[in-house]
Every structure is written in structure tokens, then in C-alpha cells.
Amino acid sequence: MLVLTLKSPLPLLFFFIFFTISFAELCNPNDKKALLNIKKAFNNAYYFASWKPEEDCCTWYSVECDENSHRIISLDISTDNEISGQIPPYVGDLPFLQSLMLHKLPNLVGPIQPAIAKLHNLKHLDISWTNISGTIPDFLSSLSKLTYIRLSFSNLSGAIPSSLSKLPNLEFLQLDRSKLTGLIPYSFGDFKAKGFYLYLSHNKLSGKIPPSLSRVDFESVDLSRNKLEGDASMIFGAHRNTWKVDLSRNLLEFDMSKVVFSRSLFMLDLNHNKIFGGLPPQMTKLSNLNSFNVSYNRLCGQIPKGGELQRFDVYSYFHNKCLCGAPLESCK
């Protein structure tokens, strides 16, 4: 048995103090400095009460550290009315950050911070339900590890940058409920992810949907409540894994009788457009269809019998040119 013998208790006391300090503080000092600067930039809001300089920042609220390196990998600042001002440039001083979330902060204003371009390890970017403004910056396309971008419920305006299609790992793009204008970029046909999620609804987008989108295997796509025109049939296809399509409240005009739908389709909303033709008999084979609306179009002919089509009510079909059959009136 090893026995530690000391003539004085002081060296032993110093040893334990050193041992405790060195192992209690796991957070990298540069990361801690960046976080404290973020706190100061937000006027030391009560939200950051746990961010005490004398404590390990890996234990702070809204902060996550890597288990091995102890570098900050996630910063989630959400749901607070007291936090105000612009996105602090100090977020760019967290080089190992993989996830940045600024969510439900109604007093967050100004542009998307250029310093975010320094976060080359970023995979998840969520700046939503805020009052940020300006345009969507091109520099996002340089963050090649991004898989998820959500910039919804904001005052962002201007065109959607085509450069976003350069992101090789992007799987989810949500830019809905803002003030974006212009065309859907043709380059968006270059997204490679299998099962891509695209949400651009509630904006002021116009023009035709680019035919290049026929190359994208959408899991879910929502382009509703814009001013999009022309053909949207390239969104569909028999061999896709698409489960949700919402193209409602646009100016779309195509022959629905020629569209082939994926059997995985769960939700289809095409209401308030100029879609013509009839409902293809193949729709009776869509056994997963749970939500459906083609009202306020120019459809004609008999609603095919069978499958799920008869379980939807009149409101899913009404205000069409000459559509008939259950649940509408019988065809003459």
C-alpha cells in the first residue's frame, strides 16, 4: 500500500485546490470569452443569468460542449422578449460551432451577421421568428457542412440567392413567411439530397417554377401563397418519395390529368390556382392520402371512384369548372 506522508498539510491543500480548479473548468477560455461578449452585446439580459464568469461555460443554459474536446458545438438562444439588438459578431468566434439557433426573439433585428461566415463547422442554422431584415447573404454557400437552413418568419427581402444550391450536404431549406421576391432559382434543381425539404411559402415569389426541379427528389415541398405561374407538374413523379406537396394560392396552370403521383403522397393541396383537366384514375391508388384539396381551380369530369377520394368532403372539390361525382353532385 502506498502511503503519502507530508510534514505539513499546506502542500496537500494546495494540491487539492489545483486539482479541483483544473478539472472543474472544461470550457475553452476563448469560447468563454466569445459567449460573455455575446451576453454583453445583448445587454446582459436575464436569459443569460447562468452565464457566470466564475463557472464552467459548458454548464451554462443554452450551451452545449463536445464531450471530448469541450469546445462549444451548439448555441440555442430561444423564446425571449427581453433580448434585443442585432446578432452579435462574436458568434463568429466559436469556431467549432455546429448548431446555431436564434428562435422566437421578436426584438432581434438587423441583417444576418457576416461573422457567421467564419463558422465552417456549422451544420444547423436556424434564425426564425425574429425581425431580422435585409437579404439572404451569399456567404451561406461557403459553409459547406450545412445540412439545415431555417430563416422563416422574418422581414428578409430580395431575391433568393442561387448560390445556396452549391451546398453539397443541404437537406432542408425553409425560407417561408418573409418578404422574398423574384424567381425560384433554376440552380435549385442541383440539390442532391434524397428526400429534400423545401419550404418557400408565404412570400412574394413570382414567375415560373423552374423545370430543373424535376431532378430533385422532394420529401416535402411547400410553395404556397406566392405568385407563381405556369406548370408545376415537374414536382410530381411515380418513383419519388414525396409525402407532402402544397402549391395552393398561386397562379399555376397545367393539365392535372397528365400528372403521375407518388404512392407515398400523404398531403396534397392545390387550391386557388388555374389547374385544368381531370383527376387521373391513378389517384384511387394513393392509399396514404390523408389531406387533399383541389378547390377553386378549373377541373372537369368525374371524380374517380375508389381509394381515398370519396372520404374527403365537398370543400376539397368545390368551385371547379365542371367537376362532378361523389362527394359533389352526380354527373349528368
Short mmCIF file of C-alpha atoms in Angstrom, two decimals:
data_model
loop_
_atom_site.label_atom_id
_atom_site.label_comp_id
_atom_site.label_asym_id
_atom_site.label_seq_id
_atom_site.Cartn_x
_atom_site.Cartn_y
_atom_site.Cartn_z
CA MET A 1 0.00 0.00 0.00
CA LEU A 2 1.27 3.45 -0.99
CA VAL A 3 1.18 5.96 1.85
CA LEU A 4 1.56 9.70 1.15
CA THR A 5 3.39 11.37 4.04
CA LEU A 6 3.63 15.14 4.26
CA LYS A 7 5.26 17.15 7.04
CA SER A 8 2.76 19.98 6.53
CA PRO A 9 -0.92 19.96 5.48
CA LEU A 10 -0.40 23.03 3.27
CA PRO A 11 1.10 21.27 0.23
CA LEU A 12 -1.74 18.75 0.32
CA LEU A 13 -4.28 21.57 0.49
CA PHE A 14 -2.70 23.34 -2.50
CA PHE A 15 -2.70 20.04 -4.41
CA PHE A 16 -6.42 19.53 -3.96
CA ILE A 17 -7.20 23.16 -4.82
CA PHE A 18 -5.20 22.88 -8.04
CA PHE A 19 -6.80 19.51 -8.83
CA THR A 20 -10.33 20.89 -8.35
CA ILE A 21 -9.76 24.04 -10.42
CA SER A 22 -8.07 22.24 -13.30
CA PHE A 23 -10.82 19.66 -13.68
CA ALA A 24 -13.83 21.88 -12.94
CA GLU A 25 -13.13 24.28 -15.80
CA LEU A 26 -13.62 22.31 -19.03
CA CYS A 27 -14.71 25.17 -21.25
CA ASN A 28 -12.13 26.60 -23.62
CA PRO A 29 -11.21 30.15 -22.48
CA ASN A 30 -11.63 31.58 -25.99
CA ASP A 31 -15.12 30.11 -26.24
CA LYS A 32 -15.99 31.50 -22.82
CA LYS A 33 -14.77 34.95 -23.86
CA ALA A 34 -16.93 34.84 -27.00
CA LEU A 35 -20.01 33.82 -25.01
CA LEU A 36 -19.50 36.57 -22.44
CA ASN A 37 -19.19 39.08 -25.29
CA ILE A 38 -22.49 37.79 -26.71
CA LYS A 39 -24.09 38.22 -23.30
CA LYS A 40 -22.77 41.78 -23.05
CA ALA A 41 -23.94 42.61 -26.58
CA PHE A 42 -27.44 41.55 -25.54
CA ASN A 43 -27.23 43.92 -22.54
CA ASN A 44 -26.77 41.11 -20.02
CA ALA A 45 -30.40 40.06 -20.39
CA TYR A 46 -31.79 37.88 -17.63
CA TYR A 47 -31.87 35.00 -20.11
CA PHE A 48 -28.11 34.73 -19.57
CA ALA A 49 -28.26 34.64 -15.75
CA SER A 50 -26.49 31.27 -15.64
CA TRP A 51 -23.59 32.61 -17.73
CA LYS A 52 -21.35 33.41 -14.76
CA PRO A 53 -17.67 34.09 -15.49
CA GLU A 54 -16.55 32.07 -12.48
CA GLU A 55 -18.36 28.92 -13.65
CA ASP A 56 -17.63 26.42 -16.39
CA CYS A 57 -19.38 27.63 -19.55
CA CYS A 58 -20.10 24.03 -20.57
CA THR A 59 -22.73 24.08 -17.80
CA TRP A 60 -24.41 27.29 -18.97
CA TYR A 61 -28.00 27.39 -20.19
CA SER A 62 -28.41 27.14 -24.00
CA VAL A 63 -24.82 25.99 -24.47
CA GLU A 64 -23.54 22.54 -25.42
CA CYS A 65 -19.93 21.39 -25.42
CA ASP A 66 -18.34 18.46 -27.21
CA GLU A 67 -17.81 15.58 -24.77
CA ASN A 68 -14.19 15.11 -25.76
CA SER A 69 -12.80 18.46 -26.87
CA HIS A 70 -15.10 20.54 -24.60
CA ARG A 71 -15.40 23.13 -27.37
CA ILE A 72 -18.77 24.85 -27.86
CA ILE A 73 -20.71 22.96 -30.57
CA SER A 74 -24.24 24.28 -30.02
CA LEU A 75 -25.75 27.64 -29.09
CA ASP A 76 -29.54 27.80 -28.79
CA ILE A 77 -30.98 31.17 -27.75
CA SER A 78 -34.75 30.88 -27.95
CA THR A 79 -38.07 32.35 -26.85
CA ASP A 80 -37.29 35.59 -25.06
CA ASN A 81 -38.82 39.06 -25.47
CA GLU A 82 -36.11 40.84 -23.47
CA ILE A 83 -33.24 40.01 -25.81
CA SER A 84 -32.89 42.88 -28.27
CA GLY A 85 -30.47 44.23 -30.83
CA GLN A 86 -28.60 42.71 -33.75
CA ILE A 87 -26.90 39.35 -33.96
CA PRO A 88 -23.57 39.90 -32.19
CA PRO A 89 -20.46 39.46 -34.35
CA TYR A 90 -18.98 37.37 -31.55
CA VAL A 91 -20.95 34.31 -32.73
CA GLY A 92 -18.19 34.03 -35.34
CA ASP A 93 -15.66 33.49 -32.55
CA LEU A 94 -16.98 29.99 -31.81
CA PRO A 95 -15.06 28.06 -34.50
CA PHE A 96 -16.31 24.61 -33.51
CA LEU A 97 -19.98 25.59 -33.54
CA GLN A 98 -22.16 23.04 -35.36
CA SER A 99 -25.60 24.37 -34.48
CA LEU A 100 -26.73 27.99 -34.11
CA MET A 101 -30.35 28.67 -33.20
CA LEU A 102 -31.84 32.14 -32.65
CA HIS A 103 -35.54 31.37 -32.40
CA LYS A 104 -38.61 33.32 -31.30
CA LEU A 105 -36.70 36.51 -30.49
CA PRO A 106 -39.09 39.27 -31.68
CA ASN A 107 -36.65 42.06 -30.83
CA LEU A 108 -33.76 40.60 -32.79
CA VAL A 109 -33.24 42.98 -35.73
CA GLY A 110 -30.76 43.91 -38.41
CA PRO A 111 -29.12 41.74 -41.06
CA ILE A 112 -27.81 38.20 -40.85
CA GLN A 113 -24.42 38.70 -39.20
CA PRO A 114 -21.50 38.43 -41.69
CA ALA A 115 -19.33 36.89 -38.96
CA ILE A 116 -21.39 33.69 -39.34
CA ALA A 117 -19.31 33.10 -42.49
CA LYS A 118 -16.43 32.08 -40.17
CA LEU A 119 -18.37 29.10 -38.78
CA HIS A 120 -17.02 26.47 -41.16
CA ASN A 121 -18.20 23.58 -38.96
CA LEU A 122 -21.81 24.79 -38.93
CA LYS A 123 -24.36 22.13 -39.88
CA HIS A 124 -27.60 23.57 -38.47
CA LEU A 125 -28.63 27.24 -38.85
CA ASP A 126 -31.99 28.38 -37.51
CA ILE A 127 -32.80 32.11 -37.34
CA SER A 128 -36.59 32.11 -37.22
CA TRP A 129 -39.49 34.02 -35.71
CA THR A 130 -37.40 37.18 -35.46
CA ASN A 131 -37.43 40.63 -37.05
CA ILE A 132 -34.15 40.32 -38.89
CA SER A 133 -34.14 42.13 -42.23
CA GLY A 134 -32.05 42.60 -45.34
CA THR A 135 -31.26 39.92 -47.87
CA ILE A 136 -30.22 36.30 -47.56
CA PRO A 137 -26.42 36.55 -47.83
CA ASP A 138 -24.39 34.71 -50.46
CA PHE A 139 -21.77 33.78 -47.87
CA LEU A 140 -24.01 30.97 -46.60
CA SER A 141 -22.99 28.97 -49.66
CA SER A 142 -19.41 28.84 -48.32
CA LEU A 143 -20.50 26.88 -45.23
CA SER A 144 -20.20 23.52 -46.96
CA LYS A 145 -21.21 21.40 -43.96
CA LEU A 146 -24.68 22.93 -43.69
CA THR A 147 -27.46 20.36 -43.83
CA TYR A 148 -30.27 22.52 -42.40
CA ILE A 149 -31.19 26.18 -43.00
CA ARG A 150 -34.26 27.80 -41.50
CA LEU A 151 -34.72 31.56 -41.97
CA SER A 152 -38.51 31.76 -41.70
CA PHE A 153 -40.94 34.22 -40.06
CA SER A 154 -38.78 37.28 -40.62
CA ASN A 155 -38.51 40.53 -42.58
CA LEU A 156 -35.96 39.20 -45.05
CA SER A 157 -36.47 40.59 -48.55
CA GLY A 158 -34.96 40.49 -52.01
CA ALA A 159 -34.16 37.51 -54.19
CA ILE A 160 -33.24 34.03 -53.03
CA PRO A 161 -29.52 33.57 -53.80
CA SER A 162 -28.95 30.84 -56.38
CA SER A 163 -25.63 30.07 -54.67
CA LEU A 164 -27.43 28.06 -51.96
CA SER A 165 -27.56 25.17 -54.43
CA LYS A 166 -23.77 24.86 -54.07
CA LEU A 167 -24.17 23.44 -50.56
CA PRO A 168 -23.34 19.77 -51.12
CA ASN A 169 -24.91 18.44 -47.91
CA LEU A 170 -28.05 20.58 -47.67
CA GLU A 171 -31.20 18.55 -46.97
CA PHE A 172 -33.60 21.14 -45.53
CA LEU A 173 -34.25 24.71 -46.70
CA GLN A 174 -37.02 26.74 -45.05
CA LEU A 175 -37.43 30.37 -46.14
CA ASP A 176 -41.17 30.78 -45.64
CA ARG A 177 -43.21 33.68 -44.24
CA SER A 178 -40.90 36.52 -45.20
CA LYS A 179 -40.86 39.15 -47.95
CA LEU A 180 -38.76 37.40 -50.56
CA THR A 181 -39.31 38.34 -54.20
CA GLY A 182 -38.23 37.22 -57.65
CA LEU A 183 -37.88 33.77 -59.14
CA ILE A 184 -37.14 30.40 -57.63
CA PRO A 185 -33.52 29.92 -58.78
CA TYR A 186 -33.04 27.49 -61.67
CA SER A 187 -29.99 26.16 -59.82
CA PHE A 188 -32.28 24.69 -57.15
CA GLY A 189 -32.52 21.68 -59.42
CA ASP A 190 -28.97 20.85 -58.33
CA PHE A 191 -29.81 19.82 -54.77
CA LYS A 192 -28.55 16.27 -54.34
CA ALA A 193 -30.11 15.10 -51.08
CA LYS A 194 -32.51 12.21 -51.31
CA GLY A 195 -35.72 13.39 -49.71
CA PHE A 196 -35.13 17.15 -49.88
CA TYR A 197 -37.33 19.54 -47.84
CA LEU A 198 -38.13 22.89 -49.49
CA TYR A 199 -40.41 25.50 -47.87
CA LEU A 200 -40.83 28.85 -49.64
CA SER A 201 -44.46 29.64 -48.81
CA HIS A 202 -45.97 33.00 -47.80
CA ASN A 203 -43.56 35.17 -49.77
CA LYS A 204 -43.87 37.28 -52.92
CA LEU A 205 -42.16 34.94 -55.34
CA SER A 206 -43.25 35.16 -58.97
CA GLY A 207 -42.62 33.72 -62.41
CA LYS A 208 -42.49 30.09 -63.45
CA ILE A 209 -41.31 27.19 -61.33
CA PRO A 210 -38.03 26.13 -62.95
CA PRO A 211 -38.25 22.79 -64.81
CA SER A 212 -34.92 21.86 -63.22
CA LEU A 213 -36.84 20.92 -60.05
CA SER A 214 -37.75 17.70 -61.86
CA ARG A 215 -34.26 16.50 -60.84
CA VAL A 216 -34.90 16.90 -57.11
CA ASP A 217 -36.37 14.05 -55.08
CA PHE A 218 -38.55 16.03 -52.70
CA GLU A 219 -39.68 14.58 -49.42
CA SER A 220 -41.80 17.68 -48.77
CA VAL A 221 -42.31 20.88 -50.78
CA ASP A 222 -44.41 23.94 -49.91
CA LEU A 223 -44.55 26.83 -52.40
CA SER A 224 -47.98 28.07 -51.37
CA ARG A 225 -49.18 31.68 -51.14
CA ASN A 226 -46.90 33.23 -53.74
CA LYS A 227 -47.50 34.47 -57.28
CA LEU A 228 -46.02 31.53 -59.15
CA GLU A 229 -47.25 30.83 -62.67
CA GLY A 230 -47.38 28.09 -65.27
CA ASP A 231 -46.58 24.40 -64.99
CA ALA A 232 -45.80 22.68 -61.68
CA SER A 233 -46.07 19.08 -62.86
CA MET A 234 -42.30 18.59 -62.56
CA ILE A 235 -42.76 18.44 -58.77
CA PHE A 236 -44.51 15.09 -59.09
CA GLY A 237 -43.41 11.64 -60.25
CA ALA A 238 -44.25 7.98 -59.71
CA HIS A 239 -40.84 6.97 -58.38
CA ARG A 240 -40.37 9.72 -55.82
CA ASN A 241 -40.64 9.56 -52.05
CA THR A 242 -42.71 12.75 -51.81
CA TRP A 243 -45.26 12.77 -48.98
CA LYS A 244 -46.31 16.43 -48.93
CA VAL A 245 -46.97 18.94 -51.73
CA ASP A 246 -48.60 22.33 -51.09
CA LEU A 247 -48.84 24.62 -54.14
CA SER A 248 -52.03 26.39 -53.08
CA ARG A 249 -52.89 30.05 -53.72
CA ASN A 250 -50.70 30.70 -56.73
CA LEU A 251 -51.40 31.25 -60.44
CA LEU A 252 -50.40 27.78 -61.61
CA GLU A 253 -51.89 26.39 -64.80
CA PHE A 254 -51.34 22.81 -66.02
CA ASP A 255 -53.26 19.69 -67.06
CA MET A 256 -53.79 17.59 -63.96
CA SER A 257 -54.97 14.59 -65.95
CA LYS A 258 -51.39 14.05 -67.15
CA VAL A 259 -49.78 14.13 -63.71
CA VAL A 260 -48.49 10.91 -62.16
CA PHE A 261 -48.40 10.96 -58.36
CA SER A 262 -46.14 9.16 -55.92
CA ARG A 263 -47.92 6.46 -53.92
CA SER A 264 -46.25 7.81 -50.78
CA LEU A 265 -48.28 11.05 -51.09
CA PHE A 266 -49.89 11.93 -47.75
CA MET A 267 -50.86 15.58 -48.25
CA LEU A 268 -51.77 17.38 -51.50
CA ASP A 269 -53.09 20.95 -51.60
CA LEU A 270 -53.57 22.69 -54.96
CA ASN A 271 -56.46 25.02 -54.10
CA HIS A 272 -56.84 28.52 -55.63
CA ASN A 273 -54.94 28.04 -58.90
CA LYS A 274 -55.88 27.68 -62.59
CA ILE A 275 -55.33 23.95 -62.90
CA PHE A 276 -57.43 22.26 -65.61
CA GLY A 277 -58.16 18.76 -66.92
CA GLY A 278 -59.49 15.96 -64.75
CA LEU A 279 -58.41 13.93 -61.76
CA PRO A 280 -56.40 10.95 -63.05
CA PRO A 281 -57.78 7.47 -62.17
CA GLN A 282 -54.35 6.63 -60.71
CA MET A 283 -55.28 8.79 -57.71
CA THR A 284 -57.53 6.00 -56.41
CA LYS A 285 -54.34 4.05 -55.66
CA LEU A 286 -53.00 6.69 -53.28
CA SER A 287 -53.78 4.72 -50.14
CA ASN A 288 -51.77 7.04 -47.87
CA LEU A 289 -53.60 10.22 -48.90
CA ASN A 290 -54.85 11.88 -45.72
CA SER A 291 -55.20 15.58 -46.64
CA PHE A 292 -56.45 16.74 -50.05
CA ASN A 293 -57.73 19.98 -51.61
CA VAL A 294 -58.19 20.91 -55.28
CA SER A 295 -60.92 23.53 -54.78
CA TYR A 296 -61.02 26.82 -56.72
CA ASN A 297 -59.49 25.53 -59.95
CA ARG A 298 -60.77 24.72 -63.47
CA LEU A 299 -61.06 20.95 -63.19
CA CYS A 300 -63.68 18.94 -65.10
CA GLY A 301 -65.00 15.43 -65.32
CA GLN A 302 -65.99 12.77 -62.84
CA ILE A 303 -64.13 12.27 -59.59
CA PRO A 304 -62.66 8.75 -59.84
CA LYS A 305 -64.38 6.23 -57.60
CA GLY A 306 -62.34 4.30 -55.09
CA GLY A 307 -59.39 4.72 -52.84
CA GLU A 308 -59.45 7.70 -50.52
CA LEU A 309 -61.07 10.26 -52.85
CA GLN A 310 -64.65 9.83 -51.63
CA ARG A 311 -63.81 10.30 -47.96
CA PHE A 312 -62.92 13.97 -48.50
CA ASP A 313 -65.78 16.44 -48.19
CA VAL A 314 -67.31 18.86 -50.70
CA TYR A 315 -64.95 21.65 -49.65
CA SER A 316 -62.00 19.72 -51.03
CA TYR A 317 -63.51 19.85 -54.55
CA PHE A 318 -65.91 22.77 -54.89
CA HIS A 319 -65.56 25.83 -57.14
CA ASN A 320 -64.22 23.98 -60.16
CA LYS A 321 -65.40 24.36 -63.74
CA CYS A 322 -67.36 21.10 -64.15
CA LEU A 323 -66.09 18.56 -61.64
CA CYS A 324 -68.78 16.07 -60.61
CA GLY A 325 -69.40 12.82 -58.77
CA ALA A 326 -69.29 11.95 -55.10
CA PRO A 327 -68.88 13.87 -52.85
CA LEU A 328 -70.13 16.50 -55.35
CA GLU A 329 -73.36 16.23 -57.34
CA SER A 330 -73.77 13.30 -59.69
CA CYS A 331 -72.51 13.67 -63.22
CA LYS A 332 -75.29 14.15 -65.80
#
